[in-house]
Amino acid sequence: MVVSTEPADTRKKPLSIIEREELTVRFAGDSGDGMQLVGMQMTNTTAMFGNDVSTFPDYPAEIRAPAGTLAGVSGYQLNFGAHKLRTAGDRVNALIAMNPAALKANIADLETGGILVVNEDAFNKTNLAKAGYTENPLEDNSLSRYQLFRVPVDKLNAEACAESGLTGRATARCKNFYALGLCYWLFGRSIEATERWIKDKFGGKPAVADANLRALRAGYYFGETAEMFPARYLVAPAKIATGRYRKVTGNEAVAMGLVTAALLAKKPLFYGSYPITPASEILHELSKHKNFDVRTFQAEDEIAAMTSVVGAAFAGAFAVTGTSGPGMALKQEGIGLAIIAELPMVIVNVQRGGPSTGLPTKTEQADLHQAVWGRNGEAPLCVLAAATPADCFAIVLEAFRIAVEFMTPVIVLTDGYLANGAEPWMIPDTAKLPKFTIKHPTEPDGEEHRFLPYKRDGRLVRQWAVPGTPGLEHRIGGLEKRDVTGEVCYDPHNHHHMICTRRKKIDNIAETIPPLGVLGEPSGDLLVLGWGSTYGPITTAVERCRAKGMSVSCAHLRYIDPMPKNTGEVLSRFRTVLIPEMNLGQLLAHIRAAFLIDAIGLSKVQGKPFMIQEIESKIEEILNHHNGRKS
Amino acid sequence: MSTQSATIQLTAKDYGSNQEVRWCPGCGDYSILAQVKKVLANLGAIRENTVFVSGIGCSSRFPYYMNTYGFHSIHGRAPGVATGIKLTRPELDVWVMTGDGDGLSIGGNHLLHTIRRNVGIKILLFNNRIYGLTKGQYSPTSPFGKKTKSTPMGSVDYPLHPLSVAIGAEATFVARAIDVNTKHLEYVLERAAKHKGTSFVEIYQNCTIFNDLAFEYASGKETKDETTVYLEHGKPLIFGKERNKGIRLHGMDPEIVTLGGNIKEDDLLFHDEKQAEPSLAYLLSRMHYPDFPEPLGVFRCVERPTYEEMVMGQVSDAVKTKGPGRLEDLYDDGETWVVN
């Protein structure tokens, strides 16, 4: 349906309110248009309203690609619902396109009949040409499948900001808030929280604050008075667990988890890192919290970031580094040192599209092999993977627990989708957070008052003796060492023994982790096994299939190495195991090797998360095949 | 640096570990090990507060021979490990033992940036102008044309000069010593130990196996007086068996002059290790045998806040302005809402 902008009195219909269970809205514009900003504002506002939310920011690697081109389109997708949400939504219900390129890059994702709001002022000859349009799509009926709303955003925004005292160029920068104001009206949301944010953010620049407020309000009132829109869309608050909430992205949750673990353990937090997309926000976030005794070190490269962390761990800090795939490759040498030295630390890998520089701003899960097997020699360590943005908090606390309890580096895998995606997070009761008691030895425990750095306890864990402790002076390093004494040792049997001991120690971690749980029947035709950020689409797809009466269950691995002790047993209870991954089957290979089962993979390596529908289709295909029907 | 209370006086021997030293007979490293232990004893260093960190190479076996904390890390990466230790425990005395390959080739980047930040660690670069542990390939400090196992027709790499690199990286303490002059080596190491900030010391170290006599010109009884000049703060640069030769500045260039006649000591270049601008130190670092006597001693020693002081300063400033961190405040950063 095409809705014209003819004067209102020609079609005075009563405004209807359409209730929806969930809605997916996408803002799209130039990378300099502030789409990420308004997307996040709308996320905050809808979350505070009580909806469950899940977001997917999608932006180019170039900071300011040529304006108006497809390369420069930046998008922010927000799914909000009256029930629990686990993904940012398969299909877009409403698209806000600020220029022709944004329209072209995103229109394929808009559902038929979906709401399409365009800034018609941007559809001029130049911009159309830059986007590769020969005809103006607003005029040629090519958008007739959608509810098209042509709003002269540039013009209306300029009018709204006319009295702000800013120049034309400066007021043009407010048009994202104009579009946001309009969306707030369209989706029945209050502008108050964003008003507060603008006042706070631009407190020192009253004219800028004033112009943005004017734009926001004008957008909102335009919706109310223009009578362009036949309906408003409302999504009722979700029934989620009671408590106090805030919005978190995966990177924010990692940072908060790290600060929390260090504080609970009464340790300084040392974070050595080298800037890399999409992990840099962790460094930015942590550097704001120095009053928690957070010591951030922006190293000269990934290698120094890693080795500084090894040094900090030796000296007794909660030592952490964060990076993404290419940086991870550089850190592996240092991680190997940490493994043979048996020092506790956490390494966060925010996975992105690879190989090499790959797709810096896009998501992927192709570093599982790198995490598990990426070093020279037999170099086992613990690998964990976060399932959702909020889970990044919990997984970091768990990583710290394992690191110090087992004197080992722990790799935490997240990815670009988790790192930038946001969801509500229930603020924990600080009294109920885990306790960490760390014991450093103070007395030598060997014969003749000698300290034995590689003497182990029943779980094969050595002690964490830190410099500054009298009587425990010792030397460690990258050379193979004799067990117990830690002295350099080239003995063949000792080497074999140490190789096995380090592996066994990692295996012992499995005694301290929860069993793998199953959603759905504990046995049956099909189990969908996931890890990392595929949790959302897998779980939702399985729930939908089950609602349709299919026999399918799912399980999610947060512990990759070691895996929960019952993993093999759980998998054995199903006729088929399906493993969807954003790689060519890395967990699949791991599972097949470990349990000798003929699991099936589902790969998607496009820099984008799975759609629920893609997994649903695969489930249906497999079950139909089981039932003897070709899909 | 942290020092012992007056009651317990450790000797040089007390700083050595029970490990058998496994350098080749006659290696210059023995002298360095002995002088380091002596300096620690002289200064009454606290063993448990002393950490030796190294990379890979002959020099990097050093930590095993010390009865202190030690970390034998990986090739070229000792400065990173040391920085992590120092930022975690600024009160520790951290030494980095490195060589011309470890420090200037594979670890060149880390060396530059650690020096630039003025991290309070002492870096001793054992320069033998060869790769010893990998059995005799040329190093970044090997002379042009050097014939080695990997360069049978002679190296076509231009060498670099460690002190010029350190000065270029804004080093606050730069010095050079030679293994065989143990008294002077001890003096230089003691100065390095007392410096606040990064101390960088190049030590000419003879490798008897793969590059024997590389520094014969500077250590030989017959030649050393003519081929080296000892730097002393505030004193003119005088050298020679007869102590009758000096270095004079001719415009921007040094020249060798003979004292006597109308050339007086006052005409010579006077050493000033405290000059804010490192130009003089750099000029001295460019004086090479056989054109010039090579300077030994402290080239540069200036004060600048250390990295760890400033990092910890920001932590304490943040605590002062915001109060010690509380988790409730951390979580409440931003908008929150309540679901009933």
JSON list of C-alpha atoms in Angstrom, two decimals, chain A residues 44 47-48 193 196 240-247 256 259-260 263-264 268 270 285 288-295 297-301 303-304 307-308 310-312 314-317 333-334 337 341 343 393 424-425 427-428 430 433 465-470 472-479 487-488 490, chain B residues 17-19 22 47-51 61 63-75 77 79-92 106 109-111 113-114 116-117 307 311-312 314-316 318-320 322-340:
[
{"chain": "A", "resi": 44, "resn": "ASN", "atom": "CA", "xyz": [17.12, 1.84, 25.86]},
{"chain": "A", "resi": 47, "resn": "ALA", "atom": "CA", "xyz": [13.82, -1.86, 27.25]},
{"chain": "A", "resi": 48, "resn": "MET", "atom": "CA", "xyz": [12.83, 0.61, 29.93]},
{"chain": "A", "resi": 193, "resn": "ALA", "atom": "CA", "xyz": [14.63, 9.01, 28.24]},
{"chain": "A", "resi": 196, "resn": "ARG", "atom": "CA", "xyz": [17.43, 13.18, 29.30]},
{"chain": "A", "resi": 240, "resn": "ILE", "atom": "CA", "xyz": [10.25, -11.30, 32.28]},
{"chain": "A", "resi": 241, "resn": "ALA", "atom": "CA", "xyz": [11.72, -12.10, 35.67]},
{"chain": "A", "resi": 242, "resn": "THR", "atom": "CA", "xyz": [11.20, -9.35, 38.20]},
{"chain": "A", "resi": 243, "resn": "GLY", "atom": "CA", "xyz": [14.18, -7.26, 39.14]},
{"chain": "A", "resi": 244, "resn": "ARG", "atom": "CA", "xyz": [16.15, -4.25, 38.15]},
{"chain": "A", "resi": 245, "resn": "TYR", "atom": "CA", "xyz": [17.51, -4.20, 34.62]},
{"chain": "A", "resi": 246, "resn": "ARG", "atom": "CA", "xyz": [19.85, -2.35, 32.36]},
{"chain": "A", "resi": 247, "resn": "LYS", "atom": "CA", "xyz": [20.81, -2.84, 28.76]},
{"chain": "A", "resi": 256, "resn": "MET", "atom": "CA", "xyz": [31.74, -5.53, 33.91]},
{"chain": "A", "resi": 259, "resn": "VAL", "atom": "CA", "xyz": [35.93, -5.71, 37.00]},
{"chain": "A", "resi": 260, "resn": "THR", "atom": "CA", "xyz": [33.56, -7.75, 39.16]},
{"chain": "A", "resi": 263, "resn": "LEU", "atom": "CA", "xyz": [37.03, -6.87, 42.91]},
{"chain": "A", "resi": 264, "resn": "LEU", "atom": "CA", "xyz": [35.55, -10.03, 44.40]},
{"chain": "A", "resi": 268, "resn": "PRO", "atom": "CA", "xyz": [44.14, -5.54, 40.68]},
{"chain": "A", "resi": 270, "resn": "PHE", "atom": "CA", "xyz": [45.47, -5.84, 34.57]},
{"chain": "A", "resi": 285, "resn": "GLU", "atom": "CA", "xyz": [35.10, 0.48, 28.96]},
{"chain": "A", "resi": 288, "resn": "LYS", "atom": "CA", "xyz": [36.84, 4.25, 32.57]},
{"chain": "A", "resi": 289, "resn": "HIS", "atom": "CA", "xyz": [36.96, 2.21, 35.76]},
{"chain": "A", "resi": 290, "resn": "LYS", "atom": "CA", "xyz": [40.39, 2.92, 37.17]},
{"chain": "A", "resi": 291, "resn": "ASN", "atom": "CA", "xyz": [38.91, 3.58, 40.59]},
{"chain": "A", "resi": 292, "resn": "PHE", "atom": "CA", "xyz": [38.39, -0.20, 40.77]},
{"chain": "A", "resi": 293, "resn": "ASP", "atom": "CA", "xyz": [42.19, -0.58, 40.59]},
{"chain": "A", "resi": 294, "resn": "VAL", "atom": "CA", "xyz": [41.93, -1.39, 36.90]},
{"chain": "A", "resi": 295, "resn": "ARG", "atom": "CA", "xyz": [45.28, -0.98, 35.16]},
{"chain": "A", "resi": 297, "resn": "PHE", "atom": "CA", "xyz": [47.87, -1.11, 29.15]},
{"chain": "A", "resi": 298, "resn": "GLN", "atom": "CA", "xyz": [47.53, -0.30, 25.46]},
{"chain": "A", "resi": 299, "resn": "ALA", "atom": "CA", "xyz": [50.49, -2.29, 24.20]},
{"chain": "A", "resi": 300, "resn": "GLU", "atom": "CA", "xyz": [52.50, -1.68, 21.03]},
{"chain": "A", "resi": 301, "resn": "ASP", "atom": "CA", "xyz": [51.13, -4.83, 19.45]},
{"chain": "A", "resi": 303, "resn": "ILE", "atom": "CA", "xyz": [52.24, -9.88, 21.12]},
{"chain": "A", "resi": 304, "resn": "ALA", "atom": "CA", "xyz": [53.25, -7.39, 23.80]},
{"chain": "A", "resi": 307, "resn": "THR", "atom": "CA", "xyz": [53.20, -11.17, 27.11]},
{"chain": "A", "resi": 308, "resn": "SER", "atom": "CA", "xyz": [52.41, -8.26, 29.44]},
{"chain": "A", "resi": 310, "resn": "VAL", "atom": "CA", "xyz": [51.75, -13.29, 31.23]},
{"chain": "A", "resi": 311, "resn": "GLY", "atom": "CA", "xyz": [54.01, -11.00, 33.30]},
{"chain": "A", "resi": 312, "resn": "ALA", "atom": "CA", "xyz": [51.07, -9.55, 35.22]},
{"chain": "A", "resi": 314, "resn": "PHE", "atom": "CA", "xyz": [53.25, -14.06, 37.26]},
{"chain": "A", "resi": 315, "resn": "ALA", "atom": "CA", "xyz": [53.22, -10.97, 39.49]},
{"chain": "A", "resi": 316, "resn": "GLY", "atom": "CA", "xyz": [49.82, -11.86, 40.93]},
{"chain": "A", "resi": 317, "resn": "ALA", "atom": "CA", "xyz": [47.26, -9.72, 39.10]},
{"chain": "A", "resi": 333, "resn": "GLU", "atom": "CA", "xyz": [53.04, -17.80, 21.11]},
{"chain": "A", "resi": 334, "resn": "GLY", "atom": "CA", "xyz": [52.48, -15.96, 24.38]},
{"chain": "A", "resi": 337, "resn": "LEU", "atom": "CA", "xyz": [54.22, -19.68, 27.30]},
{"chain": "A", "resi": 341, "resn": "ALA", "atom": "CA", "xyz": [54.38, -21.75, 32.84]},
{"chain": "A", "resi": 343, "resn": "LEU", "atom": "CA", "xyz": [49.75, -19.20, 35.05]},
{"chain": "A", "resi": 393, "resn": "PHE", "atom": "CA", "xyz": [29.16, -11.35, 32.23]},
{"chain": "A", "resi": 424, "resn": "PRO", "atom": "CA", "xyz": [18.36, -6.45, 28.96]},
{"chain": "A", "resi": 425, "resn": "TRP", "atom": "CA", "xyz": [20.47, -7.68, 31.83]},
{"chain": "A", "resi": 427, "resn": "ILE", "atom": "CA", "xyz": [21.47, -6.36, 37.62]},
{"chain": "A", "resi": 428, "resn": "PRO", "atom": "CA", "xyz": [22.79, -8.97, 40.04]},
{"chain": "A", "resi": 430, "resn": "THR", "atom": "CA", "xyz": [26.11, -8.15, 44.69]},
{"chain": "A", "resi": 433, "resn": "LEU", "atom": "CA", "xyz": [27.83, -13.07, 43.45]},
{"chain": "A", "resi": 465, "resn": "ALA", "atom": "CA", "xyz": [53.67, -18.02, 44.31]},
{"chain": "A", "resi": 466, "resn": "VAL", "atom": "CA", "xyz": [54.16, -14.35, 43.54]},
{"chain": "A", "resi": 467, "resn": "PRO", "atom": "CA", "xyz": [57.32, -12.24, 43.49]},
{"chain": "A", "resi": 468, "resn": "GLY", "atom": "CA", "xyz": [57.76, -10.28, 46.68]},
{"chain": "A", "resi": 469, "resn": "THR", "atom": "CA", "xyz": [57.25, -13.40, 48.83]},
{"chain": "A", "resi": 470, "resn": "PRO", "atom": "CA", "xyz": [60.45, -14.15, 50.78]},
{"chain": "A", "resi": 472, "resn": "LEU", "atom": "CA", "xyz": [59.77, -18.61, 47.45]},
{"chain": "A", "resi": 473, "resn": "GLU", "atom": "CA", "xyz": [62.19, -17.21, 44.88]},
{"chain": "A", "resi": 474, "resn": "HIS", "atom": "CA", "xyz": [61.96, -19.41, 41.80]},
{"chain": "A", "resi": 475, "resn": "ARG", "atom": "CA", "xyz": [62.47, -19.33, 38.06]},
{"chain": "A", "resi": 476, "resn": "ILE", "atom": "CA", "xyz": [59.95, -20.35, 35.43]},
{"chain": "A", "resi": 477, "resn": "GLY", "atom": "CA", "xyz": [59.91, -20.15, 31.68]},
{"chain": "A", "resi": 478, "resn": "GLY", "atom": "CA", "xyz": [59.13, -21.63, 28.32]},
{"chain": "A", "resi": 479, "resn": "LEU", "atom": "CA", "xyz": [61.55, -24.54, 28.48]},
{"chain": "A", "resi": 487, "resn": "GLU", "atom": "CA", "xyz": [64.06, -27.04, 36.90]},
{"chain": "A", "resi": 488, "resn": "VAL", "atom": "CA", "xyz": [64.83, -27.11, 33.17]},
{"chain": "A", "resi": 490, "resn": "TYR", "atom": "CA", "xyz": [65.24, -32.49, 28.77]},
{"chain": "B", "resi": 17, "resn": "SER", "atom": "CA", "xyz": [71.12, -19.95, 42.36]},
{"chain": "B", "resi": 18, "resn": "ASN", "atom": "CA", "xyz": [72.18, -23.58, 42.76]},
{"chain": "B", "resi": 19, "resn": "GLN", "atom": "CA", "xyz": [72.04, -24.10, 38.99]},
{"chain": "B", "resi": 22, "resn": "ARG", "atom": "CA", "xyz": [76.10, -23.58, 31.20]},
{"chain": "B", "resi": 47, "resn": "ARG", "atom": "CA", "xyz": [66.10, -11.05, 46.70]},
{"chain": "B", "resi": 48, "resn": "GLU", "atom": "CA", "xyz": [62.36, -11.61, 46.80]},
{"chain": "B", "resi": 49, "resn": "ASN", "atom": "CA", "xyz": [61.73, -8.18, 45.33]},
{"chain": "B", "resi": 50, "resn": "THR", "atom": "CA", "xyz": [64.07, -8.73, 42.42]},
{"chain": "B", "resi": 51, "resn": "VAL", "atom": "CA", "xyz": [62.93, -10.28, 39.15]},
{"chain": "B", "resi": 61, "resn": "ARG", "atom": "CA", "xyz": [69.61, -18.15, 30.37]},
{"chain": "B", "resi": 63, "resn": "PRO", "atom": "CA", "xyz": [67.54, -15.77, 35.22]},
{"chain": "B", "resi": 64, "resn": "TYR", "atom": "CA", "xyz": [68.24, -19.46, 35.98]},
{"chain": "B", "resi": 65, "resn": "TYR", "atom": "CA", "xyz": [71.52, -18.48, 37.59]},
{"chain": "B", "resi": 66, "resn": "MET", "atom": "CA", "xyz": [70.02, -15.97, 39.99]},
{"chain": "B", "resi": 67, "resn": "ASN", "atom": "CA", "xyz": [68.51, -16.79, 43.36]},
{"chain": "B", "resi": 68, "resn": "THR", "atom": "CA", "xyz": [65.74, -14.26, 42.83]},
{"chain": "B", "resi": 69, "resn": "TYR", "atom": "CA", "xyz": [62.42, -14.48, 41.03]},
{"chain": "B", "resi": 70, "resn": "GLY", "atom": "CA", "xyz": [62.95, -15.09, 37.34]},
{"chain": "B", "resi": 71, "resn": "PHE", "atom": "CA", "xyz": [61.11, -15.58, 34.10]},
{"chain": "B", "resi": 72, "resn": "HIS", "atom": "CA", "xyz": [62.78, -17.07, 31.03]},
{"chain": "B", "resi": 73, "resn": "SER", "atom": "CA", "xyz": [60.17, -16.03, 28.48]},
{"chain": "B", "resi": 74, "resn": "ILE", "atom": "CA", "xyz": [60.05, -16.23, 24.70]},
{"chain": "B", "resi": 75, "resn": "HIS", "atom": "CA", "xyz": [62.08, -14.76, 21.88]},
{"chain": "B", "resi": 77, "resn": "ARG", "atom": "CA", "xyz": [59.24, -10.63, 24.40]},
{"chain": "B", "resi": 79, "resn": "PRO", "atom": "CA", "xyz": [60.07, -6.29, 27.73]},
{"chain": "B", "resi": 80, "resn": "GLY", "atom": "CA", "xyz": [56.36, -7.15, 27.52]},
{"chain": "B", "resi": 81, "resn": "VAL", "atom": "CA", "xyz": [56.56, -9.65, 30.37]},
{"chain": "B", "resi": 82, "resn": "ALA", "atom": "CA", "xyz": [58.59, -7.16, 32.42]},
{"chain": "B", "resi": 83, "resn": "THR", "atom": "CA", "xyz": [56.07, -4.38, 31.77]},
{"chain": "B", "resi": 84, "resn": "GLY", "atom": "CA", "xyz": [53.24, -6.59, 33.03]},
{"chain": "B", "resi": 85, "resn": "ILE", "atom": "CA", "xyz": [55.20, -7.40, 36.17]},
{"chain": "B", "resi": 86, "resn": "LYS", "atom": "CA", "xyz": [56.11, -3.78, 36.82]},
{"chain": "B", "resi": 87, "resn": "LEU", "atom": "CA", "xyz": [52.56, -2.50, 36.30]},
{"chain": "B", "resi": 88, "resn": "THR", "atom": "CA", "xyz": [51.25, -5.13, 38.69]},
{"chain": "B", "resi": 89, "resn": "ARG", "atom": "CA", "xyz": [53.94, -4.66, 41.34]},
{"chain": "B", "resi": 90, "resn": "PRO", "atom": "CA", "xyz": [55.75, -1.33, 40.81]},
{"chain": "B", "resi": 91, "resn": "GLU", "atom": "CA", "xyz": [57.81, -1.91, 43.96]},
{"chain": "B", "resi": 92, "resn": "LEU", "atom": "CA", "xyz": [59.69, -4.84, 42.37]},
{"chain": "B", "resi": 106, "resn": "ILE", "atom": "CA", "xyz": [62.74, -10.31, 16.85]},
{"chain": "B", "resi": 109, "resn": "ASN", "atom": "CA", "xyz": [59.41, -3.36, 18.50]},
{"chain": "B", "resi": 110, "resn": "HIS", "atom": "CA", "xyz": [58.98, -4.18, 22.18]},
{"chain": "B", "resi": 111, "resn": "LEU", "atom": "CA", "xyz": [62.36, -2.71, 23.05]},
{"chain": "B", "resi": 113, "resn": "HIS", "atom": "CA", "xyz": [58.16, 1.01, 23.02]},
{"chain": "B", "resi": 114, "resn": "THR", "atom": "CA", "xyz": [59.27, -0.06, 26.48]},
{"chain": "B", "resi": 116, "resn": "ARG", "atom": "CA", "xyz": [59.68, 5.15, 24.99]},
{"chain": "B", "resi": 117, "resn": "ARG", "atom": "CA", "xyz": [57.28, 4.64, 27.90]},
{"chain": "B", "resi": 307, "resn": "TYR", "atom": "CA", "xyz": [55.31, 4.73, 33.27]},
{"chain": "B", "resi": 311, "resn": "VAL", "atom": "CA", "xyz": [49.61, 4.45, 35.57]},
{"chain": "B", "resi": 312, "resn": "MET", "atom": "CA", "xyz": [49.28, 4.09, 39.34]},
{"chain": "B", "resi": 314, "resn": "GLN", "atom": "CA", "xyz": [45.75, 7.66, 37.43]},
{"chain": "B", "resi": 315, "resn": "VAL", "atom": "CA", "xyz": [44.39, 4.82, 39.53]},
{"chain": "B", "resi": 316, "resn": "SER", "atom": "CA", "xyz": [44.81, 6.79, 42.74]},
{"chain": "B", "resi": 318, "resn": "ALA", "atom": "CA", "xyz": [40.36, 8.03, 40.02]},
{"chain": "B", "resi": 319, "resn": "VAL", "atom": "CA", "xyz": [39.91, 6.65, 43.54]},
{"chain": "B", "resi": 320, "resn": "LYS", "atom": "CA", "xyz": [40.28, 10.16, 44.94]},
{"chain": "B", "resi": 322, "resn": "LYS", "atom": "CA", "xyz": [35.19, 8.84, 42.36]},
{"chain": "B", "resi": 323, "resn": "GLY", "atom": "CA", "xyz": [35.86, 6.92, 45.55]},
{"chain": "B", "resi": 324, "resn": "PRO", "atom": "CA", "xyz": [36.93, 3.27, 45.63]},
{"chain": "B", "resi": 325, "resn": "GLY", "atom": "CA", "xyz": [34.93, 1.33, 43.05]},
{"chain": "B", "resi": 326, "resn": "ARG", "atom": "CA", "xyz": [31.62, -0.19, 44.15]},
{"chain": "B", "resi": 327, "resn": "LEU", "atom": "CA", "xyz": [29.93, -2.82, 42.01]},
{"chain": "B", "resi": 328, "resn": "GLU", "atom": "CA", "xyz": [26.53, -1.18, 42.51]},
{"chain": "B", "resi": 329, "resn": "ASP", "atom": "CA", "xyz": [27.86, 1.98, 40.85]},
{"chain": "B", "resi": 330, "resn": "LEU", "atom": "CA", "xyz": [29.44, -0.02, 38.05]},
{"chain": "B", "resi": 331, "resn": "TYR", "atom": "CA", "xyz": [26.16, -1.72, 37.19]},
{"chain": "B", "resi": 332, "resn": "ASP", "atom": "CA", "xyz": [24.10, 1.47, 37.55]},
{"chain": "B", "resi": 333, "resn": "ASP", "atom": "CA", "xyz": [26.16, 3.31, 34.96]},
{"chain": "B", "resi": 334, "resn": "GLY", "atom": "CA", "xyz": [23.44, 4.24, 32.46]},
{"chain": "B", "resi": 335, "resn": "GLU", "atom": "CA", "xyz": [19.66, 3.90, 32.47]},
{"chain": "B", "resi": 336, "resn": "THR", "atom": "CA", "xyz": [18.09, 1.18, 34.59]},
{"chain": "B", "resi": 337, "resn": "TRP", "atom": "CA", "xyz": [14.49, 0.06, 35.03]},
{"chain": "B", "resi": 338, "resn": "VAL", "atom": "CA", "xyz": [12.53, -2.19, 37.30]},
{"chain": "B", "resi": 339, "resn": "VAL", "atom": "CA", "xyz": [10.30, -5.06, 36.23]},
{"chain": "B", "resi": 340, "resn": "ASN", "atom": "CA", "xyz": [7.69, -5.89, 38.90]}
]
